[in-house]
PDB file of C-alpha atoms in Angstrom:
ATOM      1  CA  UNK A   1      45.212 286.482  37.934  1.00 52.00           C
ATOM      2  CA  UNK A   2      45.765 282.823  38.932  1.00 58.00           C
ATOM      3  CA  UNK A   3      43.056 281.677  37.196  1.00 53.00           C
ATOM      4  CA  UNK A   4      44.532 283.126  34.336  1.00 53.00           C
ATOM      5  CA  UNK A   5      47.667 281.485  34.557  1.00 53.00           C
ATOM      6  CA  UNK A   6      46.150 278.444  35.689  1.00 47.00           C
ATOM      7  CA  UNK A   7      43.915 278.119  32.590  1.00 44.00           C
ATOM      8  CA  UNK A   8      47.397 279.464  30.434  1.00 56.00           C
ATOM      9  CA  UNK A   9      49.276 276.504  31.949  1.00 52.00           C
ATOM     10  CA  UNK A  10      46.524 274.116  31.373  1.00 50.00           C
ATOM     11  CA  UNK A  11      45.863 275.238  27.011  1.00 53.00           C
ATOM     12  CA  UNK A  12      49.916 274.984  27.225  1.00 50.00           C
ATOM     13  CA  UNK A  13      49.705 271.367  28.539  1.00 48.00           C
ATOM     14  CA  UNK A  14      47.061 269.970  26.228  1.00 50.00           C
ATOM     15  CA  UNK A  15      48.249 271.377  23.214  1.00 47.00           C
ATOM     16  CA  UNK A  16      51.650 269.589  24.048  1.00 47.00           C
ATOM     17  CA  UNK A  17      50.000 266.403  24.265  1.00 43.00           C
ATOM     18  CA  UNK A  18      48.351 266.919  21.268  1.00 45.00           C
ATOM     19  CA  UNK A  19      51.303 267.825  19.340  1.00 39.00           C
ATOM     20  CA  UNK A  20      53.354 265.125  21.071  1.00 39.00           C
ATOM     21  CA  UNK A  21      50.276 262.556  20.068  1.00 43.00           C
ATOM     22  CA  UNK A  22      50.391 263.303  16.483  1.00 41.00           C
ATOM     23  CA  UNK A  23      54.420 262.845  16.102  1.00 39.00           C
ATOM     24  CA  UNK A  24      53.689 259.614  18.033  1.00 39.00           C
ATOM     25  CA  UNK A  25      55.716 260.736  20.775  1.00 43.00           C
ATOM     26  CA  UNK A  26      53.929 259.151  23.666  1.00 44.00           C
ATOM     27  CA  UNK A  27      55.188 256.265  25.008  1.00 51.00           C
ATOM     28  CA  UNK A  28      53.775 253.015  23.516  1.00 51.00           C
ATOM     29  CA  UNK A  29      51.883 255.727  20.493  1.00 51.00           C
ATOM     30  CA  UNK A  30      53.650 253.693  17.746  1.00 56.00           C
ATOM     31  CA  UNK A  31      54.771 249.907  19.438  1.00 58.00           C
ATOM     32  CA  UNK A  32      53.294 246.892  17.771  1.00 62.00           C
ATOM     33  CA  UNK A  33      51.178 245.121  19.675  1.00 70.00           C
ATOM     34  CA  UNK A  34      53.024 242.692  21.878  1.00 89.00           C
ATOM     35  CA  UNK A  35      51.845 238.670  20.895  1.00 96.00           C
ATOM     36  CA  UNK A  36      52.951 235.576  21.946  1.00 96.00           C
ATOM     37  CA  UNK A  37      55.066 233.306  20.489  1.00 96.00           C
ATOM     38  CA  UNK A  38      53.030 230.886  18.407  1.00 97.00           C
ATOM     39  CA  UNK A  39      50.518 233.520  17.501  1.00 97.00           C
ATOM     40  CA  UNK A  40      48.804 233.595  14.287  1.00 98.00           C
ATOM     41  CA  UNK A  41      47.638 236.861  12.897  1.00 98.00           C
ATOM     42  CA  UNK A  42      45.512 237.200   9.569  1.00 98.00           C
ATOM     43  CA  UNK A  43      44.714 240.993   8.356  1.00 98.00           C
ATOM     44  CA  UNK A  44      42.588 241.702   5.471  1.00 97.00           C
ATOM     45  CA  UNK A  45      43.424 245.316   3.663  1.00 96.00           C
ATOM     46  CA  UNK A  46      40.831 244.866   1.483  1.00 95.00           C
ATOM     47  CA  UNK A  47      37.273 245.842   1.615  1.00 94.00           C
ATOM     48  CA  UNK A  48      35.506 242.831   0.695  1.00 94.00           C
ATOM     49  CA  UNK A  49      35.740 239.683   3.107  1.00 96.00           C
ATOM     50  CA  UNK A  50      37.506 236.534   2.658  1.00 95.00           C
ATOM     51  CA  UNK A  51      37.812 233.010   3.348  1.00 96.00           C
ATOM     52  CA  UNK A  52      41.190 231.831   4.974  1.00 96.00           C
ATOM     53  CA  UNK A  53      42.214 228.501   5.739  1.00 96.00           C
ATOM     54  CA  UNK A  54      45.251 227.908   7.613  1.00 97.00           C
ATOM     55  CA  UNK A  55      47.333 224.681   8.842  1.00 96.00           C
ATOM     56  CA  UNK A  56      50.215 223.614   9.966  1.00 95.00           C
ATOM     57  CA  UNK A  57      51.693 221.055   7.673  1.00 90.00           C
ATOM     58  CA  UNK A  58      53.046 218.121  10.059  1.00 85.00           C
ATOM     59  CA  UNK A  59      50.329 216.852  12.177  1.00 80.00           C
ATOM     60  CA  UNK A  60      52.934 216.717  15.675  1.00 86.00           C
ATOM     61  CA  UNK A  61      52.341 220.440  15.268  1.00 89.00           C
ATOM     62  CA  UNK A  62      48.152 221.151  16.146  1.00 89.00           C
ATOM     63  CA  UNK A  63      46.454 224.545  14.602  1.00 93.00           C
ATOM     64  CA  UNK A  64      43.623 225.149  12.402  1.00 95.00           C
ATOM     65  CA  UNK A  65      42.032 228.162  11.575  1.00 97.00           C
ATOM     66  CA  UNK A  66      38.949 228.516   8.931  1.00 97.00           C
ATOM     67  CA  UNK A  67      37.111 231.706   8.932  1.00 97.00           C
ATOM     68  CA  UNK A  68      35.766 234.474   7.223  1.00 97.00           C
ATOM     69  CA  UNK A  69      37.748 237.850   7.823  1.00 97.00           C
ATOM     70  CA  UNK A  70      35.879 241.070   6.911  1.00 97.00           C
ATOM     71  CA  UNK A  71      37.409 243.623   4.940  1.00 96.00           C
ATOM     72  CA  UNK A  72      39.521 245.660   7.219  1.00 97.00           C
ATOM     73  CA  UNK A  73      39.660 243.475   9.761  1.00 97.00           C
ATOM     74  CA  UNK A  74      41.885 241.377  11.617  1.00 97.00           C
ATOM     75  CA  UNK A  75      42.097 238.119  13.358  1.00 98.00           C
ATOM     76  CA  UNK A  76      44.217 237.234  16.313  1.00 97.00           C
ATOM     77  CA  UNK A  77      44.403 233.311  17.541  1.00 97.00           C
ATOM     78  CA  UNK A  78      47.320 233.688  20.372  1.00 96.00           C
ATOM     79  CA  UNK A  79      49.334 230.796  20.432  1.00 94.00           C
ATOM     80  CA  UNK A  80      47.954 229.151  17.473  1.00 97.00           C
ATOM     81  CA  UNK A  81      50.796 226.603  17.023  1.00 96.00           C
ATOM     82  CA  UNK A  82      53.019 225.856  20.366  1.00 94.00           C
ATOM     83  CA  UNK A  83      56.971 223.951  19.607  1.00 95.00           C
ATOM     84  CA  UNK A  84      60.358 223.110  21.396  1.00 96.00           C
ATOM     85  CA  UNK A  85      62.763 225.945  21.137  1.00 96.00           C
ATOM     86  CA  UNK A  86      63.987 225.531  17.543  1.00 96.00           C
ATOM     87  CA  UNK A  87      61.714 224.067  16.074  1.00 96.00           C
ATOM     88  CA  UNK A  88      60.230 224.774  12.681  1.00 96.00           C
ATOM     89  CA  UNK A  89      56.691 224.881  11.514  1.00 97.00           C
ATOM     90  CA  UNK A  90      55.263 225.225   8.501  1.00 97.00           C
ATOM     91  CA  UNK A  91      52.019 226.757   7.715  1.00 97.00           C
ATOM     92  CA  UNK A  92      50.175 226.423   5.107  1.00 96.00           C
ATOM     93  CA  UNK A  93      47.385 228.927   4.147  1.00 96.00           C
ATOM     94  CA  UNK A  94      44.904 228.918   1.183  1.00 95.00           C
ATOM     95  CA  UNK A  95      42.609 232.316   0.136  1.00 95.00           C
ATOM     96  CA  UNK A  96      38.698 231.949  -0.714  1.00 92.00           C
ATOM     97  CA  UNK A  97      37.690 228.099  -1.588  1.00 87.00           C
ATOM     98  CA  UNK A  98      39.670 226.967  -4.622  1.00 84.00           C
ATOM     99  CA  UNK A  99      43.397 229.143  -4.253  1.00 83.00           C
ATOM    100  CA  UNK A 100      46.761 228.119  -3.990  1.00 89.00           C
ATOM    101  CA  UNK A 101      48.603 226.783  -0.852  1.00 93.00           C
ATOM    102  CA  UNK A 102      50.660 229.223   0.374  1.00 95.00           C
ATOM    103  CA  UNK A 103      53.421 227.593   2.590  1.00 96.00           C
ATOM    104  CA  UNK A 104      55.673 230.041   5.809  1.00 97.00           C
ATOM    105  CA  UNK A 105      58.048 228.330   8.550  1.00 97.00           C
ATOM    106  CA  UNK A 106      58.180 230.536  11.517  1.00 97.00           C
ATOM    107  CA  UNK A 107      59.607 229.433  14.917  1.00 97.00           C
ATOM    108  CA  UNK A 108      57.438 229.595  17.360  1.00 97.00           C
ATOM    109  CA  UNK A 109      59.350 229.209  20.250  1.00 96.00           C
ATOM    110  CA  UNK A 110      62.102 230.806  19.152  1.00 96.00           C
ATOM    111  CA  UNK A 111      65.751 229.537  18.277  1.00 93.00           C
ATOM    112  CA  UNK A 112      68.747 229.463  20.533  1.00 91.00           C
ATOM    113  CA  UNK A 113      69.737 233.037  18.882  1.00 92.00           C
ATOM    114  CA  UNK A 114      66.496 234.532  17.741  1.00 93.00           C
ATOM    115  CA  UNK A 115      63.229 234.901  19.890  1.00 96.00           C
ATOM    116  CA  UNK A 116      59.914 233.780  19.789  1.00 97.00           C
ATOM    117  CA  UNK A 117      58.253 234.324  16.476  1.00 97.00           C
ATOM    118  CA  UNK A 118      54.275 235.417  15.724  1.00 98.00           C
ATOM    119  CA  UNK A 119      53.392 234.364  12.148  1.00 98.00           C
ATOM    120  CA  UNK A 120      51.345 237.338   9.742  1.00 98.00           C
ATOM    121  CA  UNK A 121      49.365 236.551   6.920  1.00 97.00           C
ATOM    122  CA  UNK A 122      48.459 239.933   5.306  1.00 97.00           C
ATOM    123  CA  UNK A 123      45.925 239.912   2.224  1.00 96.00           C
ATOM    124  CA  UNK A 124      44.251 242.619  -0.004  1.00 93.00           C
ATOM    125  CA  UNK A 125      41.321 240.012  -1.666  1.00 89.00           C
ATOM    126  CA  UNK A 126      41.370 235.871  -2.490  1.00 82.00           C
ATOM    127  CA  UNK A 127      44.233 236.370  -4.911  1.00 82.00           C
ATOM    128  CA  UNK A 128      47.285 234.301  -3.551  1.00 78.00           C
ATOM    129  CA  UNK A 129      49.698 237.800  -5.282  1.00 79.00           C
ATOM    130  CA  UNK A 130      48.038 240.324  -2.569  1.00 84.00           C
ATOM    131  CA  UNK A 131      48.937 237.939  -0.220  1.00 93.00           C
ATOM    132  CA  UNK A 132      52.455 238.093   2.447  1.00 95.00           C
ATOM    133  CA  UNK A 133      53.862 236.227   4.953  1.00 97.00           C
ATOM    134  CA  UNK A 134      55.796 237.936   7.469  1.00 97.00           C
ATOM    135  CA  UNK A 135      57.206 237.123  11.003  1.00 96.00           C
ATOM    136  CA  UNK A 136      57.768 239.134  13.687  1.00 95.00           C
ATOM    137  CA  UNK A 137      58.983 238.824  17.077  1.00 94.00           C
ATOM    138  CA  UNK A 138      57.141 237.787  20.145  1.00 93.00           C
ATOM    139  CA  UNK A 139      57.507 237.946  23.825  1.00 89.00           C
TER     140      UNK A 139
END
């Protein structure tokens, strides 16, 4: 009899986790991964890999990144660029060998109302249309 229950309460318990997993219920099932400020992300959708070149545009500002990024992959460099609180920086990023430079300001450090920022470059292939900038907030 208590084995019973006890294996009744334990299927009850899993399959609530279960269900609770797949409505992303748990805590921290569906928060973005926490960066910071600075950070530099690159994420290629696509399948095929490609080149990516990024900068920042003013030279008191250091980061460089040059690398191949597989196709479904994604690349991380934490605190790519560091700045003074308010401070603007400009990236500039270029797909495969010969595209476009695609220029983003982001603030790394954050503004005196807005917090840290981590810039994303999201791409499907080496065409500069797949591509977006976004940025999202940091810790």
């Amino acid at each position: 009899m208590q084995r019973r229950r006890y294996l009744r309460t334990m299927g009850a318990c899993s399959g609530m986790l279960s269900l609770a997993g797949c409505a992303e219920m748990l805590p921290g099932g569906n928060a973005a991964p926490e960066y910071p400020g600075g950070t530099l992300v690159v994420e290629n959708t696509g399948d095929s890999p490609v080149r990516v070149s990024v900068n920042t545009k003013l030279d008191q500002f250091e980061g460089t990144l040059d690398t191949e990024v597989a196709g479904s992959e994604t690349v991380v460099r934490r605190e790519f660029v560091t700045a003074e609180s308010g401070d603007i920086v400009t990236l500039e990023a270029r797909l495969g060998e010969t595209g476009e430079l695609m220029r983003f300001q982001f603030l790394p450090a954050g503004g005196e109302d807005s917090p840290p920022e981590v810039a994303q470059l999201t791409f499907e292939n080496a065409v500069e249309a797949s591509a977006t900038w976004t940025a999202t907030s940091g810790s």
